[in-house]
Amino acid sequence: MIPRALDPSSPAQRILILEDQPFQRGFLVNLFSARAGVHVDACEDVEAAIALCACQSYDLVVSDLLMPGQDGIQFIQALAVQPRPPRLAVVSAASRRMMTSARLMAESLGLDVVGLLPKPVAAADVDALFQALAQPRAVAVGGPATALPEPDAPQLRAALADGSLTAWFQPKKSLQSGRVVAAEALVRWTHPQLGTLAPGSFLPALCRHGLEGELLRVMLKASIRAQARWREQGFRVPVSINLPPHLLEQSDLPDELLALTLAHGGTPGLLCFELMENSTTRHVSDFYAGACRLRMKGFGLAQDDFGQGLSSVHNLVNTPFTEVKIDRALVSGCARDPALHLTLSTVISLANQLGLTIVAEGVESDADLATLRQLGCNQVQGFLISQALPSDEFTRLLDEETPSAHPLSMACTH
């Protein structure tokens, strides 16, 4: 099939569909073309798709996985080396595990994957995809879409010192009350030339230069300041802060964090450290010692990204966590995928028996939200609820809460 001609006067949103089966290709073209303000191109093989992406900028590429000749995995690998790759959605009759593996592979190559669509694709799936597409790209918030030069150590140290690197806050909503009950602190860089940057554009460099400890302290102080402002408005909001576990090799870190918290007027019981899954200690004794001492100081402790990477049931059961955060890999599509539904049910049941607060990350559809509520999840965060917000905007979000209960009833559960 010859790709549809490119029209330079077409609307801003352009979508490319790669599907080798003529019926499926036509079906997908009709589904996407039914939306106003969308121009759709379609092709049947990887070579044609790569050629189109090389000469035309697309907002989204929807790719099948199982194709003769070059397959969808090879296409994703080729797409990742494009100077400005579009966002990606995977559509396939393959198993959910196969699609999830493809997603993890694409994300590890730096692509922004906005959806997994099992065949047969329904109109509701396309609606959910466009909702995800409307959210900001992960690489920057309000900044340029092009690749950014990697910052060096002096630039990062200056940003840490002058307050350019600071905390934004993504709300966590209770599935019981529907109200905001907590927040996660997420770093943003207010860059003097490039605007507000999300962590994907600078955090890898910061980690390579060994500045994670400095960032942790900056985020802790920014969170305590934000909590003080919210408290003046009558809101008591627990905040979670990411903590790379390898920092627990510093044996006095729990003492330092407690001293810093008290010196700035914070309350340990309103602060929760999320142990990230992308690092670990060289000696397992440091991990357990640090985890125990953080809890003994009164801080909350969460297993972050449960369901991917290094997180395990063994750690969940044997570490004094107060919270478990279920990774988006187990959340996205749970309403439709029986395997994900079963896995979530098992994890949530175990976490409930352990007395943990259960938070689902990456919630992006009403169907997944309803499934999480039915399974007994406690809290959710994700683009369906809200993206991360500066402290003042987070305050306005709190002000919009229904007045049926006084804000100070939002108590920490740790």
PDB file of N, CA and C in Angstrom, residues 94-190:
ATOM      1  N   ALA A  94      -0.672  -9.882  20.189  1.00  0.00           N
ATOM      2  CA  ALA A  94       0.234 -10.634  21.051  1.00  0.00           C
ATOM      3  C   ALA A  94      -0.216 -10.526  22.501  1.00  0.00           C
ATOM      4  N   SER A  95       0.388 -11.348  23.358  1.00  0.00           N
ATOM      5  CA  SER A  95       0.019 -11.342  24.774  1.00  0.00           C
ATOM      6  C   SER A  95       0.368 -10.015  25.420  1.00  0.00           C
ATOM      7  N   ARG A  96      -0.309  -9.745  26.555  1.00  0.00           N
ATOM      8  CA  ARG A  96      -0.026  -8.514  27.277  1.00  0.00           C
ATOM      9  C   ARG A  96       1.435  -8.478  27.739  1.00  0.00           C
ATOM     10  N   ARG A  97       1.962  -9.617  28.122  1.00  0.00           N
ATOM     11  CA  ARG A  97       3.348  -9.645  28.558  1.00  0.00           C
ATOM     12  C   ARG A  97       4.295  -9.273  27.418  1.00  0.00           C
ATOM     13  N   MET A  98       3.972  -9.734  26.206  1.00  0.00           N
ATOM     14  CA  MET A  98       4.776  -9.366  25.048  1.00  0.00           C
ATOM     15  C   MET A  98       4.715  -7.850  24.818  1.00  0.00           C
ATOM     16  N   MET A  99       3.507  -7.284  24.911  1.00  0.00           N
ATOM     17  CA  MET A  99       3.350  -5.849  24.689  1.00  0.00           C
ATOM     18  C   MET A  99       4.055  -5.049  25.782  1.00  0.00           C
ATOM     19  N   THR A 100       3.971  -5.530  27.010  1.00  0.00           N
ATOM     20  CA  THR A 100       4.640  -4.827  28.104  1.00  0.00           C
ATOM     21  C   THR A 100       6.148  -4.870  27.925  1.00  0.00           C
ATOM     22  N   SER A 101       6.675  -6.005  27.483  1.00  0.00           N
ATOM     23  CA  SER A 101       8.113  -6.097  27.209  1.00  0.00           C
ATOM     24  C   SER A 101       8.520  -5.109  26.118  1.00  0.00           C
ATOM     25  N   ALA A 102       7.675  -4.997  25.082  1.00  0.00           N
ATOM     26  CA  ALA A 102       7.961  -4.039  24.006  1.00  0.00           C
ATOM     27  C   ALA A 102       7.957  -2.618  24.549  1.00  0.00           C
ATOM     28  N   ARG A 103       7.024  -2.341  25.439  1.00  0.00           N
ATOM     29  CA  ARG A 103       6.961  -1.004  26.036  1.00  0.00           C
ATOM     30  C   ARG A 103       8.214  -0.708  26.850  1.00  0.00           C
ATOM     31  N   LEU A 104       8.627  -1.660  27.681  1.00  0.00           N
ATOM     32  CA  LEU A 104       9.818  -1.453  28.503  1.00  0.00           C
ATOM     33  C   LEU A 104      11.051  -1.268  27.626  1.00  0.00           C
ATOM     34  N   MET A 105      11.129  -2.030  26.536  1.00  0.00           N
ATOM     35  CA  MET A 105      12.240  -1.884  25.613  1.00  0.00           C
ATOM     36  C   MET A 105      12.237  -0.480  24.996  1.00  0.00           C
ATOM     37  N   ALA A 106      11.057  -0.020  24.550  1.00  0.00           N
ATOM     38  CA  ALA A 106      10.952   1.300  23.920  1.00  0.00           C
ATOM     39  C   ALA A 106      11.307   2.406  24.907  1.00  0.00           C
ATOM     40  N   GLU A 107      10.806   2.292  26.134  1.00  0.00           N
ATOM     41  CA  GLU A 107      11.092   3.321  27.131  1.00  0.00           C
ATOM     42  C   GLU A 107      12.562   3.329  27.506  1.00  0.00           C
ATOM     43  N   SER A 108      13.194   2.159  27.531  1.00  0.00           N
ATOM     44  CA  SER A 108      14.621   2.116  27.837  1.00  0.00           C
ATOM     45  C   SER A 108      15.447   2.775  26.737  1.00  0.00           C
ATOM     46  N   LEU A 109      14.881   2.867  25.534  1.00  0.00           N
ATOM     47  CA  LEU A 109      15.549   3.542  24.420  1.00  0.00           C
ATOM     48  C   LEU A 109      15.211   5.031  24.371  1.00  0.00           C
ATOM     49  N   GLY A 110      14.425   5.501  25.331  1.00  0.00           N
ATOM     50  CA  GLY A 110      14.104   6.927  25.406  1.00  0.00           C
ATOM     51  C   GLY A 110      12.819   7.340  24.727  1.00  0.00           C
ATOM     52  N   LEU A 111      12.029   6.378  24.244  1.00  0.00           N
ATOM     53  CA  LEU A 111      10.761   6.724  23.590  1.00  0.00           C
ATOM     54  C   LEU A 111       9.663   6.939  24.622  1.00  0.00           C
ATOM     55  N   ASP A 112       8.709   7.781  24.280  1.00  0.00           N
ATOM     56  CA  ASP A 112       7.565   8.069  25.142  1.00  0.00           C
ATOM     57  C   ASP A 112       6.398   7.202  24.676  1.00  0.00           C
ATOM     58  N   VAL A 113       6.107   6.144  25.423  1.00  0.00           N
ATOM     59  CA  VAL A 113       5.035   5.204  25.057  1.00  0.00           C
ATOM     60  C   VAL A 113       3.753   5.639  25.761  1.00  0.00           C
ATOM     61  N   VAL A 114       2.728   5.975  24.991  1.00  0.00           N
ATOM     62  CA  VAL A 114       1.502   6.509  25.584  1.00  0.00           C
ATOM     63  C   VAL A 114       0.379   5.480  25.674  1.00  0.00           C
ATOM     64  N   GLY A 115       0.590   4.278  25.150  1.00  0.00           N
ATOM     65  CA  GLY A 115      -0.479   3.300  25.270  1.00  0.00           C
ATOM     66  C   GLY A 115      -0.144   1.956  24.663  1.00  0.00           C
ATOM     67  N   LEU A 116      -0.804   0.916  25.201  1.00  0.00           N
ATOM     68  CA  LEU A 116      -0.771  -0.443  24.653  1.00  0.00           C
ATOM     69  C   LEU A 116      -2.199  -0.811  24.288  1.00  0.00           C
ATOM     70  N   LEU A 117      -2.453  -1.114  23.030  1.00  0.00           N
ATOM     71  CA  LEU A 117      -3.803  -1.377  22.557  1.00  0.00           C
ATOM     72  C   LEU A 117      -3.916  -2.820  22.074  1.00  0.00           C
ATOM     73  N   PRO A 118      -4.549  -3.694  22.844  1.00  0.00           N
ATOM     74  CA  PRO A 118      -4.759  -5.064  22.369  1.00  0.00           C
ATOM     75  C   PRO A 118      -5.815  -5.100  21.269  1.00  0.00           C
ATOM     76  N   LYS A 119      -5.617  -5.981  20.307  1.00  0.00           N
ATOM     77  CA  LYS A 119      -6.628  -6.157  19.248  1.00  0.00           C
ATOM     78  C   LYS A 119      -7.748  -7.060  19.762  1.00  0.00           C
ATOM     79  N   PRO A 120      -8.986  -6.838  19.335  1.00  0.00           N
ATOM     80  CA  PRO A 120      -9.430  -5.764  18.440  1.00  0.00           C
ATOM     81  C   PRO A 120      -9.523  -4.429  19.174  1.00  0.00           C
ATOM     82  N   VAL A 121      -9.069  -3.375  18.519  1.00  0.00           N
ATOM     83  CA  VAL A 121      -9.065  -2.043  19.110  1.00  0.00           C
ATOM     84  C   VAL A 121     -10.480  -1.469  19.077  1.00  0.00           C
ATOM     85  N   ALA A 122     -10.906  -0.885  20.176  1.00  0.00           N
ATOM     86  CA  ALA A 122     -12.236  -0.277  20.274  1.00  0.00           C
ATOM     87  C   ALA A 122     -12.110   1.238  20.279  1.00  0.00           C
ATOM     88  N   ALA A 123     -13.219   1.912  20.002  1.00  0.00           N
ATOM     89  CA  ALA A 123     -13.227   3.381  19.995  1.00  0.00           C
ATOM     90  C   ALA A 123     -12.824   3.932  21.355  1.00  0.00           C
ATOM     91  N   ALA A 124     -13.219   3.244  22.433  1.00  0.00           N
ATOM     92  CA  ALA A 124     -12.856   3.695  23.781  1.00  0.00           C
ATOM     93  C   ALA A 124     -11.350   3.648  23.993  1.00  0.00           C
ATOM     94  N   ASP A 125     -10.675   2.660  23.372  1.00  0.00           N
ATOM     95  CA  ASP A 125      -9.217   2.576  23.468  1.00  0.00           C
ATOM     96  C   ASP A 125      -8.566   3.793  22.821  1.00  0.00           C
ATOM     97  N   VAL A 126      -9.115   4.199  21.682  1.00  0.00           N
ATOM     98  CA  VAL A 126      -8.575   5.363  20.975  1.00  0.00           C
ATOM     99  C   VAL A 126      -8.824   6.630  21.792  1.00  0.00           C
ATOM    100  N   ASP A 127     -10.001   6.729  22.416  1.00  0.00           N
ATOM    101  CA  ASP A 127     -10.291   7.889  23.267  1.00  0.00           C
ATOM    102  C   ASP A 127      -9.271   7.985  24.405  1.00  0.00           C
ATOM    103  N   ALA A 128      -8.991   6.845  25.054  1.00  0.00           N
ATOM    104  CA  ALA A 128      -8.020   6.826  26.151  1.00  0.00           C
ATOM    105  C   ALA A 128      -6.628   7.197  25.650  1.00  0.00           C
ATOM    106  N   LEU A 129      -6.308   6.777  24.442  1.00  0.00           N
ATOM    107  CA  LEU A 129      -5.003   7.084  23.870  1.00  0.00           C
ATOM    108  C   LEU A 129      -4.855   8.586  23.641  1.00  0.00           C
ATOM    109  N   PHE A 130      -5.910   9.223  23.138  1.00  0.00           N
ATOM    110  CA  PHE A 130      -5.841  10.668  22.918  1.00  0.00           C
ATOM    111  C   PHE A 130      -5.788  11.436  24.236  1.00  0.00           C
ATOM    112  N   GLN A 131      -6.419  10.900  25.289  1.00  0.00           N
ATOM    113  CA  GLN A 131      -6.281  11.524  26.606  1.00  0.00           C
ATOM    114  C   GLN A 131      -4.827  11.486  27.063  1.00  0.00           C
ATOM    115  N   ALA A 132      -4.173  10.339  26.873  1.00  0.00           N
ATOM    116  CA  ALA A 132      -2.760  10.220  27.239  1.00  0.00           C
ATOM    117  C   ALA A 132      -1.890  11.110  26.359  1.00  0.00           C
ATOM    118  N   LEU A 133      -2.258  11.216  25.090  1.00  0.00           N
ATOM    119  CA  LEU A 133      -1.489  12.033  24.152  1.00  0.00           C
ATOM    120  C   LEU A 133      -1.565  13.509  24.516  1.00  0.00           C
ATOM    121  N   ALA A 134      -2.659  13.920  25.158  1.00  0.00           N
ATOM    122  CA  ALA A 134      -2.830  15.323  25.543  1.00  0.00           C
ATOM    123  C   ALA A 134      -1.944  15.721  26.714  1.00  0.00           C
ATOM    124  N   GLN A 135      -1.378  14.728  27.427  1.00  0.00           N
ATOM    125  CA  GLN A 135      -0.520  15.027  28.566  1.00  0.00           C
ATOM    126  C   GLN A 135       0.864  15.445  28.081  1.00  0.00           C
ATOM    127  N   PRO A 136       1.586  16.209  28.912  1.00  0.00           N
ATOM    128  CA  PRO A 136       2.931  16.663  28.503  1.00  0.00           C
ATOM    129  C   PRO A 136       3.865  15.493  28.281  1.00  0.00           C
ATOM    130  N   ARG A 137       4.790  15.685  27.357  1.00  0.00           N
ATOM    131  CA  ARG A 137       5.821  14.674  27.138  1.00  0.00           C
ATOM    132  C   ARG A 137       6.684  14.550  28.380  1.00  0.00           C
ATOM    133  N   ALA A 138       7.258  13.371  28.569  1.00  0.00           N
ATOM    134  CA  ALA A 138       8.052  13.127  29.768  1.00  0.00           C
ATOM    135  C   ALA A 138       9.379  13.863  29.765  1.00  0.00           C
ATOM    136  N   VAL A 139       9.877  14.271  28.578  1.00  0.00           N
ATOM    137  CA  VAL A 139      11.219  14.835  28.531  1.00  0.00           C
ATOM    138  C   VAL A 139      11.293  16.252  29.035  1.00  0.00           C
ATOM    139  N   ALA A 140      10.200  17.003  28.985  1.00  0.00           N
ATOM    140  CA  ALA A 140      10.248  18.394  29.436  1.00  0.00           C
ATOM    141  C   ALA A 140       8.855  18.886  29.710  1.00  0.00           C
ATOM    142  N   VAL A 141       8.763  19.853  30.607  1.00  0.00           N
ATOM    143  CA  VAL A 141       7.490  20.491  30.911  1.00  0.00           C
ATOM    144  C   VAL A 141       7.604  21.937  30.487  1.00  0.00           C
ATOM    145  N   GLY A 142       6.907  22.272  29.409  1.00  0.00           N
ATOM    146  CA  GLY A 142       6.970  23.640  28.934  1.00  0.00           C
ATOM    147  C   GLY A 142       8.278  23.976  28.249  1.00  0.00           C
ATOM    148  N   GLY A 143       9.129  23.016  28.005  1.00  0.00           N
ATOM    149  CA  GLY A 143      10.415  23.250  27.386  1.00  0.00           C
ATOM    150  C   GLY A 143      10.449  22.723  25.969  1.00  0.00           C
ATOM    151  N   PRO A 144      11.574  22.822  25.301  1.00  0.00           N
ATOM    152  CA  PRO A 144      11.682  22.386  23.921  1.00  0.00           C
ATOM    153  C   PRO A 144      11.611  20.882  23.808  1.00  0.00           C
ATOM    154  N   ALA A 145      11.100  20.409  22.666  1.00  0.00           N
ATOM    155  CA  ALA A 145      10.969  18.974  22.452  1.00  0.00           C
ATOM    156  C   ALA A 145      12.267  18.349  21.949  1.00  0.00           C
ATOM    157  N   THR A 146      13.228  19.200  21.520  1.00  0.00           N
ATOM    158  CA  THR A 146      14.470  18.664  21.012  1.00  0.00           C
ATOM    159  C   THR A 146      15.344  18.149  22.148  1.00  0.00           C
ATOM    160  N   ALA A 147      16.308  17.299  21.777  1.00  0.00           N
ATOM    161  CA  ALA A 147      17.217  16.760  22.780  1.00  0.00           C
ATOM    162  C   ALA A 147      18.050  17.883  23.379  1.00  0.00           C
ATOM    163  N   LEU A 148      18.239  17.835  24.687  1.00  0.00           N
ATOM    164  CA  LEU A 148      18.958  18.887  25.384  1.00  0.00           C
ATOM    165  C   LEU A 148      20.390  18.459  25.635  1.00  0.00           C
ATOM    166  N   PRO A 149      21.330  19.414  25.619  1.00  0.00           N
ATOM    167  CA  PRO A 149      22.710  19.058  25.965  1.00  0.00           C
ATOM    168  C   PRO A 149      22.782  18.635  27.422  1.00  0.00           C
ATOM    169  N   GLU A 150      23.600  17.628  27.708  1.00  0.00           N
ATOM    170  CA  GLU A 150      23.688  17.126  29.072  1.00  0.00           C
ATOM    171  C   GLU A 150      24.393  18.153  29.954  1.00  0.00           C
ATOM    172  N   PRO A 151      23.789  18.507  31.091  1.00  0.00           N
ATOM    173  CA  PRO A 151      24.437  19.485  31.976  1.00  0.00           C
ATOM    174  C   PRO A 151      25.659  18.873  32.639  1.00  0.00           C
ATOM    175  N   ASP A 152      26.656  19.721  32.929  1.00  0.00           N
ATOM    176  CA  ASP A 152      27.842  19.215  33.609  1.00  0.00           C
ATOM    177  C   ASP A 152      27.692  19.403  35.117  1.00  0.00           C
ATOM    178  N   ALA A 153      28.670  18.903  35.876  1.00  0.00           N
ATOM    179  CA  ALA A 153      28.598  18.936  37.335  1.00  0.00           C
ATOM    180  C   ALA A 153      28.510  20.360  37.890  1.00  0.00           C
ATOM    181  N   PRO A 154      29.330  21.325  37.408  1.00  0.00           N
ATOM    182  CA  PRO A 154      29.196  22.698  37.939  1.00  0.00           C
ATOM    183  C   PRO A 154      27.806  23.289  37.715  1.00  0.00           C
ATOM    184  N   GLN A 155      27.199  23.041  36.552  1.00  0.00           N
ATOM    185  CA  GLN A 155      25.842  23.552  36.299  1.00  0.00           C
ATOM    186  C   GLN A 155      24.842  22.955  37.290  1.00  0.00           C
ATOM    187  N   LEU A 156      24.954  21.659  37.522  1.00  0.00           N
ATOM    188  CA  LEU A 156      24.021  20.994  38.422  1.00  0.00           C
ATOM    189  C   LEU A 156      24.223  21.453  39.862  1.00  0.00           C
ATOM    190  N   ARG A 157      25.483  21.605  40.279  1.00  0.00           N
ATOM    191  CA  ARG A 157      25.739  22.081  41.642  1.00  0.00           C
ATOM    192  C   ARG A 157      25.201  23.495  41.834  1.00  0.00           C
ATOM    193  N   ALA A 158      25.348  24.329  40.797  1.00  0.00           N
ATOM    194  CA  ALA A 158      24.821  25.692  40.889  1.00  0.00           C
ATOM    195  C   ALA A 158      23.296  25.676  40.997  1.00  0.00           C
ATOM    196  N   ALA A 159      22.647  24.792  40.216  1.00  0.00           N
ATOM    197  CA  ALA A 159      21.182  24.707  40.264  1.00  0.00           C
ATOM    198  C   ALA A 159      20.699  24.198  41.620  1.00  0.00           C
ATOM    199  N   LEU A 160      21.448  23.272  42.215  1.00  0.00           N
ATOM    200  CA  LEU A 160      21.098  22.785  43.549  1.00  0.00           C
ATOM    201  C   LEU A 160      21.254  23.882  44.594  1.00  0.00           C
ATOM    202  N   ALA A 161      22.273  24.718  44.419  1.00  0.00           N
ATOM    203  CA  ALA A 161      22.563  25.752  45.415  1.00  0.00           C
ATOM    204  C   ALA A 161      21.642  26.957  45.312  1.00  0.00           C
ATOM    205  N   ASP A 162      21.238  27.328  44.079  1.00  0.00           N
ATOM    206  CA  ASP A 162      20.471  28.574  43.929  1.00  0.00           C
ATOM    207  C   ASP A 162      18.961  28.379  43.903  1.00  0.00           C
ATOM    208  N   GLY A 163      18.503  27.151  44.111  1.00  0.00           N
ATOM    209  CA  GLY A 163      17.058  26.909  44.166  1.00  0.00           C
ATOM    210  C   GLY A 163      16.411  26.659  42.818  1.00  0.00           C
ATOM    211  N   SER A 164      17.216  26.560  41.746  1.00  0.00           N
ATOM    212  CA  SER A 164      16.637  26.266  40.431  1.00  0.00           C
ATOM    213  C   SER A 164      16.065  24.855  40.373  1.00  0.00           C
ATOM    214  N   LEU A 165      16.708  23.923  41.086  1.00  0.00           N
ATOM    215  CA  LEU A 165      16.168  22.572  41.224  1.00  0.00           C
ATOM    216  C   LEU A 165      15.277  22.549  42.459  1.00  0.00           C
ATOM    217  N   THR A 166      14.012  22.289  42.250  1.00  0.00           N
ATOM    218  CA  THR A 166      13.086  22.323  43.378  1.00  0.00           C
ATOM    219  C   THR A 166      11.999  21.274  43.196  1.00  0.00           C
ATOM    220  N   ALA A 167      11.092  21.237  44.157  1.00  0.00           N
ATOM    221  CA  ALA A 167      10.062  20.196  44.181  1.00  0.00           C
ATOM    222  C   ALA A 167       8.743  20.703  43.605  1.00  0.00           C
ATOM    223  N   TRP A 168       8.164  19.904  42.708  1.00  0.00           N
ATOM    224  CA  TRP A 168       6.759  20.018  42.347  1.00  0.00           C
ATOM    225  C   TRP A 168       6.059  18.835  43.011  1.00  0.00           C
ATOM    226  N   PHE A 169       4.737  18.887  43.063  1.00  0.00           N
ATOM    227  CA  PHE A 169       4.018  17.909  43.866  1.00  0.00           C
ATOM    228  C   PHE A 169       2.879  17.285  43.064  1.00  0.00           C
ATOM    229  N   GLN A 170       2.917  15.947  42.957  1.00  0.00           N
ATOM    230  CA  GLN A 170       1.835  15.226  42.300  1.00  0.00           C
ATOM    231  C   GLN A 170       0.888  14.682  43.361  1.00  0.00           C
ATOM    232  N   PRO A 171      -0.405  15.030  43.279  1.00  0.00           N
ATOM    233  CA  PRO A 171      -1.342  14.609  44.327  1.00  0.00           C
ATOM    234  C   PRO A 171      -1.635  13.116  44.292  1.00  0.00           C
ATOM    235  N   LYS A 172      -1.893  12.567  45.469  1.00  0.00           N
ATOM    236  CA  LYS A 172      -2.409  11.214  45.624  1.00  0.00           C
ATOM    237  C   LYS A 172      -3.833  11.343  46.137  1.00  0.00           C
ATOM    238  N   LYS A 173      -4.762  10.680  45.465  1.00  0.00           N
ATOM    239  CA  LYS A 173      -6.170  10.753  45.868  1.00  0.00           C
ATOM    240  C   LYS A 173      -6.622   9.457  46.510  1.00  0.00           C
ATOM    241  N   SER A 174      -7.436   9.608  47.532  1.00  0.00           N
ATOM    242  CA  SER A 174      -8.022   8.451  48.186  1.00  0.00           C
ATOM    243  C   SER A 174      -9.130   7.880  47.317  1.00  0.00           C
ATOM    244  N   LEU A 175      -9.144   6.560  47.151  1.00  0.00           N
ATOM    245  CA  LEU A 175     -10.222   5.930  46.400  1.00  0.00           C
ATOM    246  C   LEU A 175     -11.478   5.778  47.253  1.00  0.00           C
ATOM    247  N   GLN A 176     -11.351   6.033  48.537  1.00  0.00           N
ATOM    248  CA  GLN A 176     -12.526   5.963  49.409  1.00  0.00           C
ATOM    249  C   GLN A 176     -13.262   7.299  49.455  1.00  0.00           C
ATOM    250  N   SER A 177     -12.513   8.383  49.678  1.00  0.00           N
ATOM    251  CA  SER A 177     -13.138   9.693  49.814  1.00  0.00           C
ATOM    252  C   SER A 177     -13.120  10.510  48.534  1.00  0.00           C
ATOM    253  N   GLY A 178     -12.194  10.170  47.608  1.00  0.00           N
ATOM    254  CA  GLY A 178     -12.063  10.951  46.383  1.00  0.00           C
ATOM    255  C   GLY A 178     -11.305  12.242  46.573  1.00  0.00           C
ATOM    256  N   ARG A 179     -10.712  12.446  47.755  1.00  0.00           N
ATOM    257  CA  ARG A 179     -10.011  13.695  48.026  1.00  0.00           C
ATOM    258  C   ARG A 179      -8.498  13.493  47.993  1.00  0.00           C
ATOM    259  N   VAL A 180      -7.783  14.578  47.800  1.00  0.00           N
ATOM    260  CA  VAL A 180      -6.328  14.553  47.877  1.00  0.00           C
ATOM    261  C   VAL A 180      -5.921  14.283  49.321  1.00  0.00           C
ATOM    262  N   VAL A 181      -5.114  13.249  49.536  1.00  0.00           N
ATOM    263  CA  VAL A 181      -4.715  12.888  50.898  1.00  0.00           C
ATOM    264  C   VAL A 181      -3.201  12.918  51.089  1.00  0.00           C
ATOM    265  N   ALA A 182      -2.434  13.065  50.016  1.00  0.00           N
ATOM    266  CA  ALA A 182      -0.980  13.081  50.131  1.00  0.00           C
ATOM    267  C   ALA A 182      -0.409  13.580  48.804  1.00  0.00           C
ATOM    268  N   ALA A 183       0.915  13.678  48.751  1.00  0.00           N
ATOM    269  CA  ALA A 183       1.581  14.147  47.541  1.00  0.00           C
ATOM    270  C   ALA A 183       2.935  13.480  47.423  1.00  0.00           C
ATOM    271  N   GLU A 184       3.429  13.397  46.184  1.00  0.00           N
ATOM    272  CA  GLU A 184       4.799  12.960  45.946  1.00  0.00           C
ATOM    273  C   GLU A 184       5.594  14.144  45.423  1.00  0.00           C
ATOM    274  N   ALA A 185       6.763  14.377  46.003  1.00  0.00           N
ATOM    275  CA  ALA A 185       7.644  15.451  45.554  1.00  0.00           C
ATOM    276  C   ALA A 185       8.455  14.962  44.360  1.00  0.00           C
ATOM    277  N   LEU A 186       8.377  15.688  43.255  1.00  0.00           N
ATOM    278  CA  LEU A 186       9.092  15.343  42.023  1.00  0.00           C
ATOM    279  C   LEU A 186       9.939  16.535  41.600  1.00  0.00           C
ATOM    280  N   VAL A 187      11.183  16.290  41.261  1.00  0.00           N
ATOM    281  CA  VAL A 187      12.098  17.386  40.983  1.00  0.00           C
ATOM    282  C   VAL A 187      11.832  18.004  39.620  1.00  0.00           C
ATOM    283  N   ARG A 188      11.957  19.321  39.564  1.00  0.00           N
ATOM    284  CA  ARG A 188      11.904  20.096  38.315  1.00  0.00           C
ATOM    285  C   ARG A 188      13.047  21.102  38.338  1.00  0.00           C
ATOM    286  N   TRP A 189      13.534  21.438  37.147  1.00  0.00           N
ATOM    287  CA  TRP A 189      14.613  22.426  37.025  1.00  0.00           C
ATOM    288  C   TRP A 189      14.057  23.647  36.292  1.00  0.00           C
ATOM    289  N   THR A 190      14.031  24.776  36.973  1.00  0.00           N
ATOM    290  CA  THR A 190      13.653  26.036  36.339  1.00  0.00           C
ATOM    291  C   THR A 190      14.907  26.611  35.697  1.00  0.00           C
TER     292      THR A 190
END
